[in-house]
Amino acid sequence: MAAEAPRTAVTLMIDGRGITVPKGTTVYQAARSAGVDIPIFCYHDRMPPLGACRMCLVEVQKMSKLQTACTLEASEGMVVSTTSPAVRAAQESMLELLLINHPLDCPICDKGGECPLQDQAFRYGPGRSRFIEAKRDHAKPLSLGPVLALDRERCILCWRCVRFGEIIAGDDALKGFERGFASEVGTPRALPVESKFIGNTIAICPVGALTSRTYRFRARPWDIDPVASTCTYCGVGCSVWLDVRGGEILRTRAREEPEVNDAWLCDLGFFGHGYVAAGDRLTTPLVRREGRLQEASWDEALDLVAERLRASAERGPGRVAFLGGRRLSNEDASAAAGFFRDVVGTPHLDHRVDAPPDGASLGVSWGLRSSLEDLGRGDVFVLVGCDITEEYPVLWLRIKAAIDRGASLVIVHAKRLEIRRHARRELLDRHDRLAPLVAALAADETVASGERVHVLLGRLAMDGPDGPNLLRSADSLVRRVNGTLHIARGRGNDFGAQRFGLLPGEGGMAAPGILQGAAAGAFDLLYVAGSDPATAVTDGAAWESARSGVGFLVVHEAFLSETAQAADVVLPALVLPEKDGTVTNLEGRTLALRAAVKGPGQARADREIFDLLAARMGVVRGHDTATRIEPVARIEPAAAGAGASPSLIVVVADRLFTQGSMAGRCRGLIELAGTAHCLIHPADAARAGVTDLGLVEMVTEHASVVVQARVSDVTLPGQVLVHRGYDGVPVHALARWSPAPAGVEVRPVAPPGGETP
Amino acid sequence: MTEAAREEIRRLAGLYEHRQSALIPALFVAQQEAGYLSPAVLESVAEVLELPVTEVTSVASFYGLFYLEPVGRHMVHVCTNLSCMLNGCQRLLSRMQEVMGIQPGETTPDGRFSLRAAECLGACEEAPAVLVDEDRWAAVSPEGVEPMLERYR
Amino acid sequence: MATEAAMPESVLLRWVRTEGMAEIEQYRRAGGYDAARRVATELTPDQVIEMVAASGLRGKGGAGFPTAQKWKFIPKAAPVKYVVVNGDEGEPGTFKDRTLIEGCPHLLVEGILIAAVTIGARKVYIYLRREFYRGRLLLDAAIAQARAAGFVGERIFGSDHAVEIVVHPGAGAYIAGEETALLESLEGRRAMPRQRPPFPAVAGLYQQPTLVQNVETLCHLPVIIGLGPERYKELGPPVLFSVSGAVVRPGVYEAPLGVTLRSLIFDHAGGMRPGRRFKAAFPGGVSSVFLTEADLDVKMDPDSLRQAGTMLGSAAVIVVDDSADMVEVMARAVEFYRDESCGKCTPCREGTAWIAQVFERILHGRGRSEDLALLEGIAGGMTGTCFCPLGESVPPGLVASLRLFRDEYERRIAAGATDGR
Ligand SMILES: Cc1cc2nc3c(=O)[nH]c(=O)nc-3n(C[C@H](O)[C@H](O)[C@H](O)COP(=O)(O)O)c2cc1C
Ligand code: SF4
Ligand code: FES
């Protein structure tokens, strides 16, 4: 080994100390690895060095000028000084120049106490300024949309935020404008920034120029208590710090976890903690009396539920069904599964509440078939019906990094994705015609010659009318090219629910079957936890009839959701940031949750509720006894039924920012979600007399909803995309499970008072 | 933006390995047609070249010859760099300001001229050098300002 | 306006000053494209590189790098290579490239063909500053004529070589003349310099090996191949000097490398205007440190000028006479840098703006005695700390002016408010 060292390692002297580092290491990194501090501003270790701020200048023997340590590769025998008089003078000069236009309003700046500029001015600064001219004066702060504020005079033009958008996120959200001393970062004409990752720029801004509008002036770093936990929105399972003060989560920050989220978060995670402290959390059990839900004690409520469960058991086995899991921890899911299987004795449980009966989702287990890290090493990515930035944003960052290393991206979708610019190939067709596109990909040269091909099949593809065909095509594609097929389906802790047994047992029904069974009177009691089937089920009538066909509905909820409103007993549940435990992410990795705050009122963990019920039913259970259920084997799905397809179809798509029960209660995210809307192609809009941003009524055979129309070629002719997740806009009611696809008519809604409002 | 301009931009994009290389020439095509690069024009260029409009705007704002605000029908650039400064460009510029009634950076109220102080135009042997639209004028004297401007209606 | 009568023999300007050289027939009748034909059909790349090396040709864009040596850095085996012609000509006081293009665009086209065939590039981009409208028309026409003649496109001169030429406009940014910023600009981005290494010869346009060469440098190639490197060298070698400012006959002059500053100003450019005295001259554009009367006999070659504390740069001589105020001259130079700084690095962006503000105060009668030390201090902080040569060119001239014309600064400050402009 030692004999090989010269080829792979170099030894240099930094401030008189010999340091051996792998070849290719920069002087900055070498110094840092040896504990020598070199001040930096523009350098960020997740991006290639830029060498712009000139703060990291060092003196190198035999080099005539000072060198930037961040860009200089360490070489054998190099002799570096980070403290020579010339270096000190340069550092003082850079800081003096940077502070020329910096307001020094540290006492009222959010960054105060955790500001690299403040620290370095203290350590390396000249301690005086010779600048007597007027400082740059900007009306402050500039708001760049609902979540981001920019104090331009605090900006030191390090370009980190701009490069984050170019290199890491690929969304070019913030850019530089003008040039020279007039340079500014921001958006064109200070328009709201368009990004799903902007929180990261707040995190990496080395001064207080970019700040969170939801956090500004709320706390100083030193009165915050950071709790290491996991984000539970989309299923990637990003590691986070929940910064807590006075029993409230004030902000979320990325916690570095190279194997999952690296150093990043999406904005749903970054700004998505507000719901925890929402004022309308349920704090006591509710029991339906005289037709109304009324407050009750835990004993009353639990006794009632236990009695109903026992009564059902007396009538025979399997007359109870359970739906839900996405918002449960692993421990909750395991407790639920054990409770229903072993205590209640029913095989009818399922977490896949939003899966239709005839798509492809019920036939396969959900999640990635490789680790995120392996996936990131792929050289070809095929996204089929997977709107990655809307569904698994941080997973996109890994794919983007792979693309930058030379991997290719192929998109098969019914929508022009926002990342299309990064794709080598984009295959578009209407939602019900995607399967042939996938089949044709086997002939694509790049895909065929890929060495590590990753095909991600998304919800839109799997649940569509073509789902089974798509699954088959995708499956045969990966077999031919020796790739991996991933089922990019499921959110939150769906993956933990799947792993810990919230799936039908032997003879048990899947979610659509449970709903159909309930409608047919097969169940005495329906139990829901960690889910809101009233809005999640994609057949509007299925839930309604299930609800009316079942005698008794028990719901665990944090909010009075639509499902809870229809319940007989509502038990107030803790939300995930209030619980210790674990969740499972989409690659099957177990991630720790830590209770950051206490829950409101008498709310309890789901697991505890099941334990209490079990105790009342005569069984006391330990948590470790849950049988681990292997994911269901892959079932060959049936061919889709042929049928005439309507000329304009409705497709229910997912969006990252919604106004659902969690995000809809977070400041900033509500505004990012905007109003419920549909996307209609200009050709269809013209035919229907629909104008951009006007209100339209979407009418199907089954229901109608009023939403805003956005006329855009993001969708294709013959297909209207509508986003679910807006509470009070029941887009799920528009369709039935069959026949699919559902035809739709779109009509402009005349503004009240005629043509000219 | 007209279809002809879009077509021209697509042709330009074909001259390069990467379509973003056509951005600067494309912005000139658009500016020539629209007079200046309004947000809508920038949007169109971004759309044709399939680039983020943030990037297109950012690039346009870097270069001195892209106009992001409305300008006059004729653009008058007066070089004020050293060689022209040593040849009396200041008097020439003052005369221009007087005749047009505007300061450098402004546009006459009738929208006929915009006046700009320019960096070296690469025509120092003709100092003070003036560029009106695409015409270079050599050694313009203060007295020559009015007859010169008369040529531009 | 300029006369070449004083020139013993002009080998470059001959093409420019002869009527009708924008037309290919005329150019060919005078022997044009013979050199390129030889390069494409007879000579090996190594032979051409040897000839260029023997000629001693150095880049005329400002850095003065030996041309043949740069060609040797281009990896031979690379499948895709580019030639990028630097026609941004933004260095104040420089107008030789424009003169060449307007006078004889075919000379540039021929030079391009020689370079492209030698290094094995099939695609050439000419980055031409937008303000050269006339030059653009002439160049477009010349390329079309050359294409029609079979000199541009596939199988040029009947050989196996293919060379495509595309003219690309600049958009008004001095920094875009710096070769890596130029590549950024050519890729459709903000013209901000790139970190070097890697050098463009290794990873340039689209990260492929790229030869970036100034217009004039390329125009020398047909002459070198035509005359042979020995004869070319005997002629000086010849250099095009742009002479402007306070002289009687500003213009482009061809003179041997090493001609004295005095000879350029007084023999070629007609000397100072009646009643005026020489005060200072920038020998290589505003980016070079100015010379004073004591330096008039300095030789205009890279080594002599380096010894004199300045540089040949783009060989653009800007002459200042005794009617000019050195404080105003330096203030104008600093304003130029402030406005043209790309804004990437701290010292250039903030330093130029700060210095310009101090100058503005001094010029407006609000100077303070400590301002001269302050200017020196800011200049010191910028020295050796900037990302690229743009920022680095500010301190030397400023410091020299504070040393050599300190009295003019002091007078300005002393006069204070009473003398304010
Ligand atoms: C700020 C700056 C501006 C420059 N402007 C030009 C220019 O306008 N034209 C040019 O040919 N070279 C210019 N250069 C020099 C180029 O970087 C580069 O050295 C040259 O194009 C190489 O060609 P050559 O070897 O033929 O001279 C500039 C350099 C700097 C630092
Ligand atoms: S806003 Fe912050 S991150 Fe962005 S350039 Fe300015 S200082 Fe750097
Ligand atoms: S950290 Fe090295 S130049 Fe900014």
PDB file of C-alpha atoms and ligand atoms in Angstrom, chain C residues 58-65 67 70 86-91 96-97 174-180 182 196 212-215 217-218 287 388-390 393, ligand 1:
ATOM      1  CA  ARG C  58       3.253  36.255 -30.801  1.00  0.00           C
ATOM      2  CA  GLY C  59      -0.410  36.887 -30.070  1.00  0.00           C
ATOM      3  CA  LYS C  60      -1.572  40.378 -30.919  1.00  0.00           C
ATOM      4  CA  GLY C  61      -4.589  40.388 -28.619  1.00  0.00           C
ATOM      5  CA  GLY C  62      -2.689  41.663 -25.635  1.00  0.00           C
ATOM      6  CA  ALA C  63      -1.058  38.783 -23.838  1.00  0.00           C
ATOM      7  CA  GLY C  64       1.639  38.270 -26.464  1.00  0.00           C
ATOM      8  CA  PHE C  65       1.802  34.518 -26.075  1.00  0.00           C
ATOM      9  CA  THR C  67       1.425  31.448 -31.241  1.00  0.00           C
ATOM     10  CA  LYS C  70      -0.245  27.626 -28.144  1.00  0.00           C
ATOM     11  CA  ASN C  86     -11.140  37.093 -31.002  1.00  0.00           C
ATOM     12  CA  GLY C  87     -12.565  40.072 -32.841  1.00  0.00           C
ATOM     13  CA  ASP C  88     -13.915  41.813 -29.790  1.00  0.00           C
ATOM     14  CA  GLU C  89     -11.326  44.588 -30.023  1.00  0.00           C
ATOM     15  CA  GLY C  90     -12.393  46.401 -26.909  1.00  0.00           C
ATOM     16  CA  GLU C  91      -9.110  47.609 -25.462  1.00  0.00           C
ATOM     17  CA  LYS C  96      -6.124  47.539 -35.926  1.00  0.00           C
ATOM     18  CA  ASP C  97      -8.428  44.517 -36.099  1.00  0.00           C
ATOM     19  CA  TYR C 174     -15.128  44.745 -22.812  1.00  0.00           C
ATOM     20  CA  ILE C 175     -14.498  41.725 -20.615  1.00  0.00           C
ATOM     21  CA  ALA C 176     -15.823  39.481 -23.393  1.00  0.00           C
ATOM     22  CA  GLY C 177     -12.457  40.089 -25.076  1.00  0.00           C
ATOM     23  CA  GLU C 178     -10.718  38.073 -22.377  1.00  0.00           C
ATOM     24  CA  GLU C 179     -10.478  34.639 -23.899  1.00  0.00           C
ATOM     25  CA  THR C 180     -12.304  32.595 -21.270  1.00  0.00           C
ATOM     26  CA  LEU C 182     -15.326  35.222 -24.592  1.00  0.00           C
ATOM     27  CA  ARG C 196      -7.577  28.621 -15.631  1.00  0.00           C
ATOM     28  CA  VAL C 212      -8.486  31.399 -29.326  1.00  0.00           C
ATOM     29  CA  GLN C 213      -6.618  33.800 -31.549  1.00  0.00           C
ATOM     30  CA  ASN C 214      -6.758  37.500 -32.155  1.00  0.00           C
ATOM     31  CA  VAL C 215      -7.751  38.816 -35.610  1.00  0.00           C
ATOM     32  CA  THR C 217      -2.490  37.320 -35.175  1.00  0.00           C
ATOM     33  CA  LEU C 218      -4.349  35.276 -37.786  1.00  0.00           C
ATOM     34  CA  SER C 287      -4.529  48.537 -19.626  1.00  0.00           C
ATOM     35  CA  CYS C 388      -8.468  38.196 -14.069  1.00  0.00           C
ATOM     36  CA  PRO C 389      -6.223  40.813 -15.648  1.00  0.00           C
ATOM     37  CA  LEU C 390      -9.023  43.381 -15.953  1.00  0.00           C
ATOM     38  CA  SER C 393      -4.623  46.451 -14.739  1.00  0.00           C
TER      39      SER C 393
HETATM   40  C1  LIG D   1      -9.767  42.246 -20.019  1.00  0.00           C
HETATM   41  C2  LIG D   1      -9.207  41.663 -21.270  1.00  0.00           C
HETATM   42  C3  LIG D   1      -9.678  42.068 -22.488  1.00  0.00           C
HETATM   43  C4  LIG D   1      -9.182  41.526 -23.665  1.00  0.00           C
HETATM   44  N1  LIG D   1      -9.679  41.954 -24.835  1.00  0.00           N
HETATM   45  C5  LIG D   1      -9.197  41.410 -25.989  1.00  0.00           C
HETATM   46  C6  LIG D   1      -9.717  41.819 -27.234  1.00  0.00           C
HETATM   47  O1  LIG D   1     -10.601  42.670 -27.310  1.00  0.00           O
HETATM   48  N2  LIG D   1      -9.229  41.239 -28.348  1.00  0.00           N
HETATM   49  C7  LIG D   1      -8.261  40.281 -28.295  1.00  0.00           C
HETATM   50  O2  LIG D   1      -7.851  39.778 -29.329  1.00  0.00           O
HETATM   51  N3  LIG D   1      -7.742  39.883 -27.125  1.00  0.00           N
HETATM   52  C8  LIG D   1      -8.200  40.422 -25.966  1.00  0.00           C
HETATM   53  N4  LIG D   1      -7.675  39.991 -24.785  1.00  0.00           N
HETATM   54  C9  LIG D   1      -6.648  38.931 -24.801  1.00  0.00           C
HETATM   55  C10 LIG D   1      -7.273  37.554 -24.857  1.00  0.00           C
HETATM   56  O3  LIG D   1      -7.569  37.137 -23.537  1.00  0.00           O
HETATM   57  C11 LIG D   1      -6.353  36.516 -25.461  1.00  0.00           C
HETATM   58  O4  LIG D   1      -5.118  36.628 -24.879  1.00  0.00           O
HETATM   59  C12 LIG D   1      -6.227  36.624 -26.939  1.00  0.00           C
HETATM   60  O5  LIG D   1      -7.479  36.596 -27.552  1.00  0.00           O
HETATM   61  C13 LIG D   1      -5.389  35.497 -27.468  1.00  0.00           C
HETATM   62  O6  LIG D   1      -5.135  35.679 -28.839  1.00  0.00           O
HETATM   63  P1  LIG D   1      -3.688  36.003 -29.363  1.00  0.00           P
HETATM   64  O7  LIG D   1      -2.777  34.976 -28.753  1.00  0.00           O
HETATM   65  O8  LIG D   1      -3.813  35.860 -30.826  1.00  0.00           O
HETATM   66  O9  LIG D   1      -3.373  37.367 -28.914  1.00  0.00           O
HETATM   67  C14 LIG D   1      -8.158  40.559 -23.599  1.00  0.00           C
HETATM   68  C15 LIG D   1      -7.670  40.159 -22.378  1.00  0.00           C
HETATM   69  C16 LIG D   1      -8.175  40.708 -21.211  1.00  0.00           C
HETATM   70  C17 LIG D   1      -7.631  40.254 -19.924  1.00  0.00           C
END
